Every structure is written in structure tokens, then in C-alpha cells.
Short mmCIF file of C-alpha atoms in Angstrom, two decimals:
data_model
loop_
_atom_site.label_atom_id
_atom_site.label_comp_id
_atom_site.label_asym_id
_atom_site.label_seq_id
_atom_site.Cartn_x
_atom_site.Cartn_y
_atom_site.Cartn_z
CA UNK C 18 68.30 72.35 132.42
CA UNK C 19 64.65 72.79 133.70
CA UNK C 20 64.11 73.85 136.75
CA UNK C 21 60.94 72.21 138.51
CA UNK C 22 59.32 73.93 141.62
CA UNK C 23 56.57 71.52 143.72
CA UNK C 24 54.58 73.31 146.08
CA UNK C 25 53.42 70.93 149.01
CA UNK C 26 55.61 68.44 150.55
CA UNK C 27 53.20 65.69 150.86
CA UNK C 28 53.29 62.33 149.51
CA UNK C 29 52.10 63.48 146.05
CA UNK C 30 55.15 66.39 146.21
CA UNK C 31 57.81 63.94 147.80
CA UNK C 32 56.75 61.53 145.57
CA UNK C 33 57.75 63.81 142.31
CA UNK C 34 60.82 65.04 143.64
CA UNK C 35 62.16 61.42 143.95
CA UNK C 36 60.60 59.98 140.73
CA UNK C 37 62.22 62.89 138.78
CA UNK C 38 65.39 62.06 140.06
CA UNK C 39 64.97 58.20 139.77
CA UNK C 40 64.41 59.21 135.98
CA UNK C 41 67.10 61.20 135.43
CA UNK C 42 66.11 64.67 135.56
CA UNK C 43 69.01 66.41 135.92
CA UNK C 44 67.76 70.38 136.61
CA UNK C 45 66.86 71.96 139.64
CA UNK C 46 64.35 70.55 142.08
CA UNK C 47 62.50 73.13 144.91
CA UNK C 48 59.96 71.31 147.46
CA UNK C 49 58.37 74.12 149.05
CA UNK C 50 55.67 73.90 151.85
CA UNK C 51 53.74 76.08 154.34
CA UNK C 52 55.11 73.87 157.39
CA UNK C 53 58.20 73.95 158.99
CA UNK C 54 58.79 70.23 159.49
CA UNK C 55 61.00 67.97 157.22
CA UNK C 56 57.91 66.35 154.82
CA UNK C 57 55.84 63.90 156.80
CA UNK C 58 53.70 61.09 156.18
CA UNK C 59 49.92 61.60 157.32
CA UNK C 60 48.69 57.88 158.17
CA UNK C 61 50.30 57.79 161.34
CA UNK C 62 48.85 60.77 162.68
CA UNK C 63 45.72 59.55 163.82
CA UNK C 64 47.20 56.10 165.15
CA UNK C 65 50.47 56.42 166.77
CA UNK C 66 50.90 59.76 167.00
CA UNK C 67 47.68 60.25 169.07
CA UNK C 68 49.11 57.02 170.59
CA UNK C 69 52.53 58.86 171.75
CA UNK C 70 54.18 55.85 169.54
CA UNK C 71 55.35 58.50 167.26
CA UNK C 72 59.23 57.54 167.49
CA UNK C 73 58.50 54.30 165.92
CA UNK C 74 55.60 56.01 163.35
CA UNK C 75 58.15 56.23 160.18
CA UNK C 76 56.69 60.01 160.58
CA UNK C 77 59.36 61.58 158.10
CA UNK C 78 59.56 60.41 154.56
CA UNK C 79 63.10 60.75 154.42
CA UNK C 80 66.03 62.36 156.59
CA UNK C 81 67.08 65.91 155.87
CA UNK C 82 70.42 64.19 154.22
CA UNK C 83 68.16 62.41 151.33
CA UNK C 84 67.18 66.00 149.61
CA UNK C 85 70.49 66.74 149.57
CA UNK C 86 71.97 63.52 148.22
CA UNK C 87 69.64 63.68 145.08
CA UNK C 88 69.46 67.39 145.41
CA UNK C 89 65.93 68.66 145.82
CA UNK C 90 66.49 72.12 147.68
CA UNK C 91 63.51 72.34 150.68
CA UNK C 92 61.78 75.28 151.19
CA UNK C 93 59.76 75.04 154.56
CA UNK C 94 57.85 77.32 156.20
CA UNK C 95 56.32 79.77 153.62
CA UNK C 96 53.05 78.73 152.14
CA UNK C 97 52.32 79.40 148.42
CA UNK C 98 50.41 82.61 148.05
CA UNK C 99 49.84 82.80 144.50
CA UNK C 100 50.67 81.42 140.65
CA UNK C 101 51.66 83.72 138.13
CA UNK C 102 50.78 80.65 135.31
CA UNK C 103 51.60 82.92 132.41
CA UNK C 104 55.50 82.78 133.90
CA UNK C 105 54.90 79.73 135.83
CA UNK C 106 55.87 82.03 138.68
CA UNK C 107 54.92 81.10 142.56
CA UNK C 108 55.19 83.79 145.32
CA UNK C 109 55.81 82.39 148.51
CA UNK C 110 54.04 83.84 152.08
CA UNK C 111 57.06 86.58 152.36
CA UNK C 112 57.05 87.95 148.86
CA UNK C 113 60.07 85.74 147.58
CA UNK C 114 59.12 84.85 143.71
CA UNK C 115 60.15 81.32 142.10
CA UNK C 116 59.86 80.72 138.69
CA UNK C 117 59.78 77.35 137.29
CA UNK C 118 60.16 75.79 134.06
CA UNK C 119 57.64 73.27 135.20
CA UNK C 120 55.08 73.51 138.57
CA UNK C 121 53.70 70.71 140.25
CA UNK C 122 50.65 71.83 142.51
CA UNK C 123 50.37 69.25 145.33
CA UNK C 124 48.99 71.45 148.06
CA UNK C 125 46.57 68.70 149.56
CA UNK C 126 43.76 69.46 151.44
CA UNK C 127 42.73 70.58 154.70
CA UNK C 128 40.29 69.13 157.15
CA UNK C 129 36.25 70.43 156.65
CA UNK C 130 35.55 72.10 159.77
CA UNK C 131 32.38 72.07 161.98
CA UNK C 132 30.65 75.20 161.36
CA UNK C 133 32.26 78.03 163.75
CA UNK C 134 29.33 79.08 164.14
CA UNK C 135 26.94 76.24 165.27
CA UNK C 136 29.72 75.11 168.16
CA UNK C 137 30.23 77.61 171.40
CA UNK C 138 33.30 75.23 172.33
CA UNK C 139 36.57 73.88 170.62
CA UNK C 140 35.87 71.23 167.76
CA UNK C 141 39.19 69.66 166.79
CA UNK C 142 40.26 68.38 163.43
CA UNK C 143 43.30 66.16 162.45
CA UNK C 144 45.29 67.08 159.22
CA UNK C 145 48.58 68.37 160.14
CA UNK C 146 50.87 67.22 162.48
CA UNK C 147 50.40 69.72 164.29
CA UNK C 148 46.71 69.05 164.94
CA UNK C 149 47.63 65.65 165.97
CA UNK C 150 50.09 66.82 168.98
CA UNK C 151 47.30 69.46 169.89
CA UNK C 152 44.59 66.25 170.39
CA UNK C 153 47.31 64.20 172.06
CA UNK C 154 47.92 66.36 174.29
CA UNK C 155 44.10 66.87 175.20
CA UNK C 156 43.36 62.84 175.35
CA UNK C 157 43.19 61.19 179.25
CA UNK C 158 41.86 57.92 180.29
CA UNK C 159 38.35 58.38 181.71
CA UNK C 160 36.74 61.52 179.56
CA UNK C 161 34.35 61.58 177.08
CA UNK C 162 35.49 61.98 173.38
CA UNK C 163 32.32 62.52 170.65
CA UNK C 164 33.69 61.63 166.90
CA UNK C 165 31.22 63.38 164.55
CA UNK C 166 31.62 62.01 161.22
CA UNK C 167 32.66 57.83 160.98
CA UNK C 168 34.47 57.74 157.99
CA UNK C 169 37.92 56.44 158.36
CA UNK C 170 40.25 59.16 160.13
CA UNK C 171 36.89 59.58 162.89
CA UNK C 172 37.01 56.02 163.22
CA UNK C 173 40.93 55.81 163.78
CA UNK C 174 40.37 58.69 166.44
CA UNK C 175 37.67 56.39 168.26
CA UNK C 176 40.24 53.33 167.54
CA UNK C 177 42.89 55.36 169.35
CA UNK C 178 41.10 56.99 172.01
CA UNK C 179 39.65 53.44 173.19
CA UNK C 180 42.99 52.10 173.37
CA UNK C 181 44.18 55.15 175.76
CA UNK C 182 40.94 54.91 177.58
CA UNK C 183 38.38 57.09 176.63
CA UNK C 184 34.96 56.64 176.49
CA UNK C 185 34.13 56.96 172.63
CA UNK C 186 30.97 58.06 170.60
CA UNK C 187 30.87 58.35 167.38
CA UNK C 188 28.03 60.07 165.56
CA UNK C 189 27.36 59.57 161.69
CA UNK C 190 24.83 60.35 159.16
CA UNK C 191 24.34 57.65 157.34
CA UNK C 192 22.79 54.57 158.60
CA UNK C 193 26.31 52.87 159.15
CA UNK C 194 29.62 54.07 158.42
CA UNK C 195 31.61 53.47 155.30
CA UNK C 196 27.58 52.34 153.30
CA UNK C 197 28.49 54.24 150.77
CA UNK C 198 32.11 53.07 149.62
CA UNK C 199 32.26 49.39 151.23
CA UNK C 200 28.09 48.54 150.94
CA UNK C 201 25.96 46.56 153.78
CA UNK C 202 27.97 43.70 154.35
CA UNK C 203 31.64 45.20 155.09
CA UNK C 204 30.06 48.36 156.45
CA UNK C 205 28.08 46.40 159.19
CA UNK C 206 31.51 44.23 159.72
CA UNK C 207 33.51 47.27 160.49
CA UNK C 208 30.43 48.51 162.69
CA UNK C 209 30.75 45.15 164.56
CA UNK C 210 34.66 46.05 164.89
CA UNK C 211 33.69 49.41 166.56
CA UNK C 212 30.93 48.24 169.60
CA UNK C 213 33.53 44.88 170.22
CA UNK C 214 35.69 47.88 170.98
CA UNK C 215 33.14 49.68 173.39
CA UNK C 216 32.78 52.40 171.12
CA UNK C 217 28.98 53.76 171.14
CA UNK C 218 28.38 53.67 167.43
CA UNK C 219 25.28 56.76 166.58
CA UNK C 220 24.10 55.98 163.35
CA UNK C 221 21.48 57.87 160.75
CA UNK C 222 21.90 60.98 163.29
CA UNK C 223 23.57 64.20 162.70
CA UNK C 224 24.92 66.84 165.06
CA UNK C 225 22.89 70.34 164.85
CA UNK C 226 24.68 72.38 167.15
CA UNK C 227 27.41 71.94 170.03
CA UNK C 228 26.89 74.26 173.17
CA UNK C 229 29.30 74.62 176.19
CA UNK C 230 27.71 72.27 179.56
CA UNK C 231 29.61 73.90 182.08
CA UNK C 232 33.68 71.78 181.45
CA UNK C 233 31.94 69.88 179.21
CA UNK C 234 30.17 70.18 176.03
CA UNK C 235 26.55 68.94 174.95
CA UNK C 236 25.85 68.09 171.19
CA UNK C 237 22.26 68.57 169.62
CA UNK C 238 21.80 65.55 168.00
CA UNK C 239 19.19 65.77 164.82
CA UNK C 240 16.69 63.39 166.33
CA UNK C 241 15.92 66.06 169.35
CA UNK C 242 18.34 64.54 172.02
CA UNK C 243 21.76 65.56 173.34
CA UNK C 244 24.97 64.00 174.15
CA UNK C 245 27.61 65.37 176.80
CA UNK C 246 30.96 65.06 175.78
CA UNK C 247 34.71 66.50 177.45
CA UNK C 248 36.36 66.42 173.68
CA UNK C 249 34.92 67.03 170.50
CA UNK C 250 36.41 65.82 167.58
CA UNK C 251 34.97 66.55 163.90
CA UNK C 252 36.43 64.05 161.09
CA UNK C 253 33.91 65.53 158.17
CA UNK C 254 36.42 64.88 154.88
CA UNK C 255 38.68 67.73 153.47
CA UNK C 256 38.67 70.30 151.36
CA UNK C 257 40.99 71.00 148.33
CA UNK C 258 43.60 74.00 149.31
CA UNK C 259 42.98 75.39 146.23
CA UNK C 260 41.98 79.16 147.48
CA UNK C 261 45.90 80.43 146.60
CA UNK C 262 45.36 79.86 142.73
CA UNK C 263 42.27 81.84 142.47
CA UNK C 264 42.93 84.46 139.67
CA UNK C 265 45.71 82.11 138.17
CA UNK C 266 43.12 81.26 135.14
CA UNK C 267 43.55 77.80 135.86
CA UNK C 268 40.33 75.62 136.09
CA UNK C 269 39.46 75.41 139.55
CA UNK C 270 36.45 72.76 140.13
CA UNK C 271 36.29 70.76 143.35
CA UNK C 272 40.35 70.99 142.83
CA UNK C 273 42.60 71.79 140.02
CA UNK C 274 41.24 69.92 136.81
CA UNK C 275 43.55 68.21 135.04
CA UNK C 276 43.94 65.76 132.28
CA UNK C 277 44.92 61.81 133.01
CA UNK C 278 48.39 62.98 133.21
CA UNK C 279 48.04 65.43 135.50
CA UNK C 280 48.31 68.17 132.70
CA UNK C 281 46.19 71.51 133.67
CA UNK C 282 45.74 72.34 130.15
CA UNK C 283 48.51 75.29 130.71
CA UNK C 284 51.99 74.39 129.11
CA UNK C 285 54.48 73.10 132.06
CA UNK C 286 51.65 73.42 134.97
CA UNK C 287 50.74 69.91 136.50
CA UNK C 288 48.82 68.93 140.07
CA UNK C 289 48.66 65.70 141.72
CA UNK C 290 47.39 64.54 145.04
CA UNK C 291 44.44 65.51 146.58
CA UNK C 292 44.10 69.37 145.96
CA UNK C 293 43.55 68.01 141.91
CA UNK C 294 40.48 66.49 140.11
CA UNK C 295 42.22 64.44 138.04
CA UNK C 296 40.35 63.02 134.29
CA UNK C 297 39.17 59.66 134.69
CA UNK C 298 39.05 57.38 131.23
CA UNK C 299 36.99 54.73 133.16
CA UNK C 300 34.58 56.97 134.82
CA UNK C 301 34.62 59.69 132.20
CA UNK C 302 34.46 62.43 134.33
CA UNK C 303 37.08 64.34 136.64
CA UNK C 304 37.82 63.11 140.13
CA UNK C 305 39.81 64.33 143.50
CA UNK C 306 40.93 61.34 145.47
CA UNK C 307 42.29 61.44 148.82
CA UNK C 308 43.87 58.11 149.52
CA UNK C 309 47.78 58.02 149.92
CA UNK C 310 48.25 55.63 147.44
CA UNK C 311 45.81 57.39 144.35
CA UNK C 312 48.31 60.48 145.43
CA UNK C 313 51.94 58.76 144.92
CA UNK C 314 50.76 57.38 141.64
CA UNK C 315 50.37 60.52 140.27
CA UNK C 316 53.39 61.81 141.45
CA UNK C 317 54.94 58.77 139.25
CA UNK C 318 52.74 59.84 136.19
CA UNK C 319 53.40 63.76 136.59
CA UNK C 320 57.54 62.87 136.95
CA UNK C 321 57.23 60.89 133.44
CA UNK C 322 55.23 63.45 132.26
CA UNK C 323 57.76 66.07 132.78
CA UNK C 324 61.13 64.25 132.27
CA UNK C 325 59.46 62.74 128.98
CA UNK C 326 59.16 59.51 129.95
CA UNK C 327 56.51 56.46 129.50
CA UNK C 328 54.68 55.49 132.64
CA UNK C 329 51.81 53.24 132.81
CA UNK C 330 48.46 54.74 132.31
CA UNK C 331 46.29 56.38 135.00
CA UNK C 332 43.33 54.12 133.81
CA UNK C 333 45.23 51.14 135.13
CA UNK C 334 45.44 52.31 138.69
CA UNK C 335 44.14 50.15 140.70
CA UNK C 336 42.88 52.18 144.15
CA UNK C 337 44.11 50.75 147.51
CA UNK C 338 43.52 52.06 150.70
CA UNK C 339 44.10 50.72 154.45
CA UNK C 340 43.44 51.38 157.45
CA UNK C 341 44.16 50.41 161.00
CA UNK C 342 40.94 49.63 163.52
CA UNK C 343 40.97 48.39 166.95
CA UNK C 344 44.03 46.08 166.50
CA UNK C 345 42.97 45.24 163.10
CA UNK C 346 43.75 45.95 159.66
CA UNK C 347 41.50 46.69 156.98
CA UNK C 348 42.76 46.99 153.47
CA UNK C 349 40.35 48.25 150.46
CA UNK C 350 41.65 47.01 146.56
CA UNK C 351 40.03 48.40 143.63
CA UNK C 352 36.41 49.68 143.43
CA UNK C 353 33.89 48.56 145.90
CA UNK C 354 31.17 51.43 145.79
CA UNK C 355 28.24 50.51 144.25
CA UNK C 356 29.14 46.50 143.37
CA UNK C 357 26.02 44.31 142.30
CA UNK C 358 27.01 41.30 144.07
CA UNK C 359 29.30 41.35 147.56
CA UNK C 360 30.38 37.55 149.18
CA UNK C 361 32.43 36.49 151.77
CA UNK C 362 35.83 34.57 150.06
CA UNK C 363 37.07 33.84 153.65
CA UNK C 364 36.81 33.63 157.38
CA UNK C 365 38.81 32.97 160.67
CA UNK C 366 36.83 34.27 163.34
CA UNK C 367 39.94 32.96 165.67
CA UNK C 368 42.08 35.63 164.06
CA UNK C 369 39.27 38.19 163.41
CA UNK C 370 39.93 38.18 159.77
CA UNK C 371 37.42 38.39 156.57
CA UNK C 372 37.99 39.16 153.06
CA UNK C 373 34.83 39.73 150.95
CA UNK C 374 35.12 39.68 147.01
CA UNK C 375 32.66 42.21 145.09
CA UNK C 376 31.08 41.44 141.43
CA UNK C 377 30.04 43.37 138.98
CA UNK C 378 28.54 41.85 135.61
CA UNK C 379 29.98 38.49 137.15
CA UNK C 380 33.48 40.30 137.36
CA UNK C 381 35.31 40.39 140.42
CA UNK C 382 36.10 44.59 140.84
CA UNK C 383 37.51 44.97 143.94
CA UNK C 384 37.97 43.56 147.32
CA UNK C 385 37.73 44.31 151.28
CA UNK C 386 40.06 42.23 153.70
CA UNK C 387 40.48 42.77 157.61
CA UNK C 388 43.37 40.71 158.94
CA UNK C 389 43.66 39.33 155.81
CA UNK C 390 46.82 41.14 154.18
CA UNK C 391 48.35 38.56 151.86
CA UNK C 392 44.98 37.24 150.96
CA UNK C 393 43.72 40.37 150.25
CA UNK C 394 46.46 41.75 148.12
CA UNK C 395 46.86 38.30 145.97
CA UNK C 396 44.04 39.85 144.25
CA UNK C 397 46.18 42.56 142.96
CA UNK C 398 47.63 40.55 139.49
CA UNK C 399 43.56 40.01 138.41
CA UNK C 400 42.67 43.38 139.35
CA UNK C 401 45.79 44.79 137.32
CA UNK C 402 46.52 42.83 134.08
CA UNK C 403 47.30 45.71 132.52
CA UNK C 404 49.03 47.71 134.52
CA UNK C 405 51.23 44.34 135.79
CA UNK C 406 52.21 43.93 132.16
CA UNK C 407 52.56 47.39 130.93
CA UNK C 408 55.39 48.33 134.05
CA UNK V 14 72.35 41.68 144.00
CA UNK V 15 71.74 42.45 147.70
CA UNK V 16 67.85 43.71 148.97
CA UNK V 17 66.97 45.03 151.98
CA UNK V 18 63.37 46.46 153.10
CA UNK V 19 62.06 48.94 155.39
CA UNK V 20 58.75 47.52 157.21
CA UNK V 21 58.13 50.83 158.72
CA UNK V 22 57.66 52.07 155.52
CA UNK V 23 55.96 49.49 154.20
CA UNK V 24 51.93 50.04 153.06
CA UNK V 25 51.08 46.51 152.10
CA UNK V 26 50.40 47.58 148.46
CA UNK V 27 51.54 43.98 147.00
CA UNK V 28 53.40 45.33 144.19
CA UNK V 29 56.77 43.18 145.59
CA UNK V 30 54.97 40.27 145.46
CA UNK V 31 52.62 41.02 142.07
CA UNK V 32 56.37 41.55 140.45
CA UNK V 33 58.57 39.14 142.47
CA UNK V 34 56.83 36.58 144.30
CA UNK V 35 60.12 34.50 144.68
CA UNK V 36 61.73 37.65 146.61
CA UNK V 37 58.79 38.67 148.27
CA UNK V 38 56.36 37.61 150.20
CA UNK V 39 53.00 39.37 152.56
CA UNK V 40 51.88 38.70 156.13
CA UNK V 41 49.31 36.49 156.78
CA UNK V 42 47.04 39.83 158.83
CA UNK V 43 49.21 42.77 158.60
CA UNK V 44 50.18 42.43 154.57
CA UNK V 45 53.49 43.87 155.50
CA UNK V 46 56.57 42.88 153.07
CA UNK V 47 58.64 39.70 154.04
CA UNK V 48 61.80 39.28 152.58
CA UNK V 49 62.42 35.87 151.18
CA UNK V 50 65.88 36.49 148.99
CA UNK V 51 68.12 38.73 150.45
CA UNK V 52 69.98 38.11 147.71
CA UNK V 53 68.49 37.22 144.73
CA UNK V 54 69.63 34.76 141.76
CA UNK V 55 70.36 36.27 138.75
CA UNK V 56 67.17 35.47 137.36
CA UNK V 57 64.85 37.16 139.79
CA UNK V 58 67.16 40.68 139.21
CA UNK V 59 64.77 42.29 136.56
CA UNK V 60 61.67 40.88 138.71
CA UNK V 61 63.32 42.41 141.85
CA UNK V 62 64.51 45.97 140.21
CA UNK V 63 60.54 46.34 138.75
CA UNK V 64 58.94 45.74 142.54
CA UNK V 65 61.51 48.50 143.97
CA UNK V 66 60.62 50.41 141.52
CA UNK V 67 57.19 50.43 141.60
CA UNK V 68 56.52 49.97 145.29
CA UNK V 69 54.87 53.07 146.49
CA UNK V 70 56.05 53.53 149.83
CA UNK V 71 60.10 52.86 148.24
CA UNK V 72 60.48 50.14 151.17
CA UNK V 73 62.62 48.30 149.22
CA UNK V 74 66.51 49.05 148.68
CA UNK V 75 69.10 47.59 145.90
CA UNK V 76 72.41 47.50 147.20
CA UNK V 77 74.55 46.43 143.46
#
């Protein structure tokens, strides 16, 4: 029976290891990862685990006792070095060598650092678990915290650190956060959300350099002025971990390219989540996502792929994406960059919600709620005919 | 049939209640799963067995 080996123990990994099983696969299943900790989920790390809520976070997919009730064998601790794709052969960190009838690359990504170079003091990131302890741990009422980079993990920082007390700043490029994916109308919403919060929102203004101020630090902010901060925190997007297949002849290009089944074009080699660039039908080009939900539907599509099974087609994903903000919750359904016509469907100031419906050629293509779950997600079935009827 | 859900787990996808709105249902804010058949009538078995199924965070558990 084939024996599959998934390196990364993410949601795109986890998520293959149980949809094999679900479908019947009977061979052997190996989940191997770089970190030591029974596989995680990431959402929670910059909410409740910065929060010291962690107990109640859901943090681990699954106890230890689920791999080995549908018998996927972990293997923790020793990264990936290489891929042997002729032999479908991975070496692990110490030298040990596992061959696999079929390989699943989900090796995620990794935050995008501040240049080492341009900051004389510590600028922390949050990916890993890890990180997130390492910030907790540095977070007290009172100090200053500067966010550079307001997408959504900076902005969960902010969200965080407000609630614990910190005096927040948060420092973007653009001239408000989320412009590019959510447009003028949500993005100035979700700005609103931040300064109701006290957080000092720095917009159209980018940070040049970071120098130690005695304790503190002082950022050199693009339009000739400087901030002091006690913390620095960097949320810049990731990068693909992609570095440990170089010289495996697979096509490496802003991720692992692969077909709209997660195929890599060699025989029994597949990647899902966010270290791949998956084919897009729609947008007929390849594409890395990085949203949690984008990264367990592949896992569904790779496991069918592999066991021989029909799933439903990548094309009729429909992308969701959510996020907690000050006490609220924003949720994100299908595609909002770039719509021609954005409107407000609903409003309750009372319980700070909103949903806003955007058009495209009169269509509706996606939709942005805050506090406005069910509404929000009743969208879903006109979103997804197909893929509701295909499953 | 008997179905039980884990809200911790729960993302607020919608797929329960795009494949079985008589089981299912969404908070008002939060989107997270509400349970409305704990167990469910013959008829709403298929229905119920295709949101498990295809909910993303597997928040939902058959118990035959």
C-alpha cells in the first residue's frame, strides 16, 4: 500500500493526513515537521495566546491519541532538509531518509523580517508559537508597542496589546490598511475600528530605519520624523519556506508551482498551503494564498488527488478569511480586491456591525461583514452554486 | 443519528448551514455554529453527513 510522507504539520499537512484517512487510504501516513509541538493551529496566536487565554485557544488540532487512532505516525522536531524528487526521497535535519510513494510539501511560510540591518534593536515577528510566547512574555500595561505593517496579524497585535494595555502605533504604507484587498469603504471602517480602540493609526508612511534611544527604540519614519517606541513589532507578510527544495528540479516561483490539483508536474509530488503557488482557472495565472481556509481546501483536493478520488474543483473555492479586531469580528467571503461597485447591505451601529456587498458587472463577488456572522456567511450558497451542488 | 459540535473549533465558514440549514444554524456577530438537531430526522442524515464532511475546521461529530 502507498506510503505518503507530508512534510509540515500545519493546517494544509493536518488537513491531508485526515482527509486521506476519511477516504480510505489505507497505507502509511508520516507528518513530519521542524517543531517539536503536537501540530497547532496559527489564528490564535496573535489573539489569545498574546492574551495568556491560550488554555481555552483550541491551540492543538488534535490530541496526540487522534494520530494514532487513524494512524498517521508524527515526526516532530527535524525540519526537512532536502527532496530527492527522482525517489520521492526527503532527508530530515539529522540525516534520517524517508521515501514516499507520494509527498505532500506543506512547509508554510515564515514571517518577512525587518531588514537586520536597518534596526540596531530587536524587531519581533509572530509565526510560530514560539514567537508568540517570546512577545507575550515582553507585553506590560503602560509601554509603547510600534506595529509596522497593518495588514491583519499587525492589526491583531495592536488589537491585543490595547486590550492588555499598551499604548499602540501602528505604521503602514499605504494610505489605509487593508486598500488594497477590502477597497475605501471597508478599509476606512476597519481604520475607524482601530482609533475607537486608541490605537494611533500612521498611514501612507514607512519606517526607514530603527535605532536604539537609550531602553527604548526610535523609528525613522519616511516623512523625516521619528517615533519612540519600548517594543517593536514587524507584521510585513511571509515568505514561502521553499529554500530546502532548491536543487530538487521542481519549479520554484514565489512557492512551489503546481497545477489546480496541487500536482507539481513530477509523478507522486504534490504541495498545498501557503509554501505553493497553486494554478488558478479563474485568474489564469499561479497563486500562493495564505489564508487558513484557501490552505485546508487543498489539503481536501491533494487527499482526492492521491487516494483517486473526485473532489470538487479548485475553481469553485470560494476564499474566506476572518479575523478578530478590538472585540469584533470581521469575516471576508469571496473576492473583494478590485470590485467596481462596494454598498453597505446592513447596519446596527448599537451592535457595531456592517456587512457591505461588492459588484462586479452588476454581480455580487464577494462580501465584508463585522459583527455580522450569519449575515455574512448566508451569502455563501450565491457565491458557491457550483461548488454547493457539485459536493 | 446523534451530532455534536466543537465551537472552539469552529471558523464560521457556513458550510453547516449552506448544507443543513435545518441542523445548523450561525450567530447573529460571532458566525459560530449553533446546533439546532442534536439528533436529526432521517431526512436531514445525508444533509448532515455532507456539512461534517465538508466543514473545514471538522467541528462537527457523527456519533451512528
Amino acid at each position: 500500500m502507498a506510503r505518503v510522507v507530508i512534510v509540515g504539520a500545519s493546517v494544509a499537512g493536518v488537513g491531508v493526513a485526515n482527509e486521506l484517512r476519511r477516504l480510505g487510504h489505507a497505507g502509511e501516513i508520516l507528518l513530519v515537521d521542524g517543531q517539536d509541538h503536537l501540530p497547532y493551529d496559527r489564528p490564535p496566536l496573535s489573539k489569545a495566546v498574546l492574551l495568556g487565554e491560550e488554555a481555552d485557544a483550541g491551540l492543538p488540532f488534535h490530541e496526540a491519541a487522534h494520530y494514532a487512532g487513524i494512524g498517521v505516525e508524527l515526526v516532530l522536531g527535524r525540519a526537512a532538509v532536502s527532496l530527492d524528487a527522482a525517489t520521492r526521497t526527503i532527508t530530515l535535519a539529522d540525516g534520517t531518509r524517508l521515501r514516499g510513494d507520494a509527498v505532500v510539501i506543506a512547509s508554510g511560510a515564515r514571517a518577512r523580517r525587518f531588514p537586520a540591518g536597518l534596526a540596531e534593536g530587536p524587531v519581533w515577528t509572530i509565526r510560530d508559537l514560539a514567537d508568540a510566547h517570546a512577545l507575550r512574555r515582553q507585553l506590560r500595561p503602560g509601554m509603547r508597542l510600534a506595529v509596522v505593517g497593518g495588514g491583519f496579524v499587525g492589526a491583531e497585535v495592536a488589537s491585543s496589546a490595547r486590550k492588555l494595555g499598551l499604548e499602540v502605533a501602528v505604521f503602514e504604507a499605504a494610505p489605509l490598511p487593508f486598500l488594497r484587498i477590502l477597497g475605501p469603504t471597508v478599509a476606512a471602517e476597519l481604520a475607524a475600528l482601530h482609533e475607537g480602540a486608541g490605537v494611533a493609526l500612521r498611514c501612507g508612511i514607512t519606517v526607514d530605519r530603527i535605532s536604539r534611544h537609550g531602553a527604548a527604540q526610535r523609528l525613522h519614519l519616511s516623512d523625516g520624523g521619528s517615533e519612540e517606541a519600548d517594543l517593536v513589532v514587524a507584521g510585513l507578510g511571509c515568505l514561502p519556506n521553499v529554500e530546502w527544495l532548491e536543487g530538487s528540479g521542481l519549479p520554484l516561483v514565489n512557492g512551489v508551482v503546481c497545477d489546480a490539483f496541487g500536482r507539481t508536474g513530477v509523478d507522486g509530488i504534490f504541495a498545498a498551503g501557503d509554501a505553493a503557488a497553486w494554478f488558478s482557472p479563474l485568474a489564469g495565472r499561479h497563486e500562493r494564498h495564505e489564508h487558513w481556509t484557501a490552505a485546508r481546501e487543498q489539503a481536501r483536493i491533494v487527499a482526492a488527488a492521491i487516494a483517486g478520488t473526485e473532489a470538487t474543483a479548485w475553481e469553485a473555492f470560494v476564499p474566506y478569511f476572518w479575523s478578530d479586531l478590538h472585540g469584533r469580528r470581521v469575516q471576508v467571503l469571496g473576492d473583494t480586491a478590485g470590485a467596481e461597485e462596494v454598498s453597505f447591505a446592513h447596519r446596527d451601529e448599537a451592535r457595531g456591525a456592517f456587512l457591505v456587498e461588492y459588484r462586479h458587472g452588476g454581480r455580487i463577488v464577494g462580501v465584508a461583514g463585522c459583527n455580522a456572522g450569519a449575515r455574512t456567511m448566508r451569502y455563501l450558497a450565491q457565491l458557491a452554486p457550483a461548488a454547493a451542488e457539485a459536493a | 443519528m446523534r451530532v455534536t459540535i466543537d465551537k472552539s473549533r469552529c471558523i464560521a465558514a457556513g458550510q453547516c448551514v449552506l448544507n443543513a440549514p435545518f441542523v445548523f444554524d450561525q450567530g447573529e456577530e460571532d458566525g459560530i455554529v449553533i446546533l439546532l438537531k442534536e439528533d436529526p430526522p432521517p431526512e436531514q442524515e445525508e444533509h448532515t453527513r455532507r456539512a461534517a464532511r465538508l466543514c473545514p475546521a471538522e467541528a462537527i461529530k457523527l456519533h451512528d
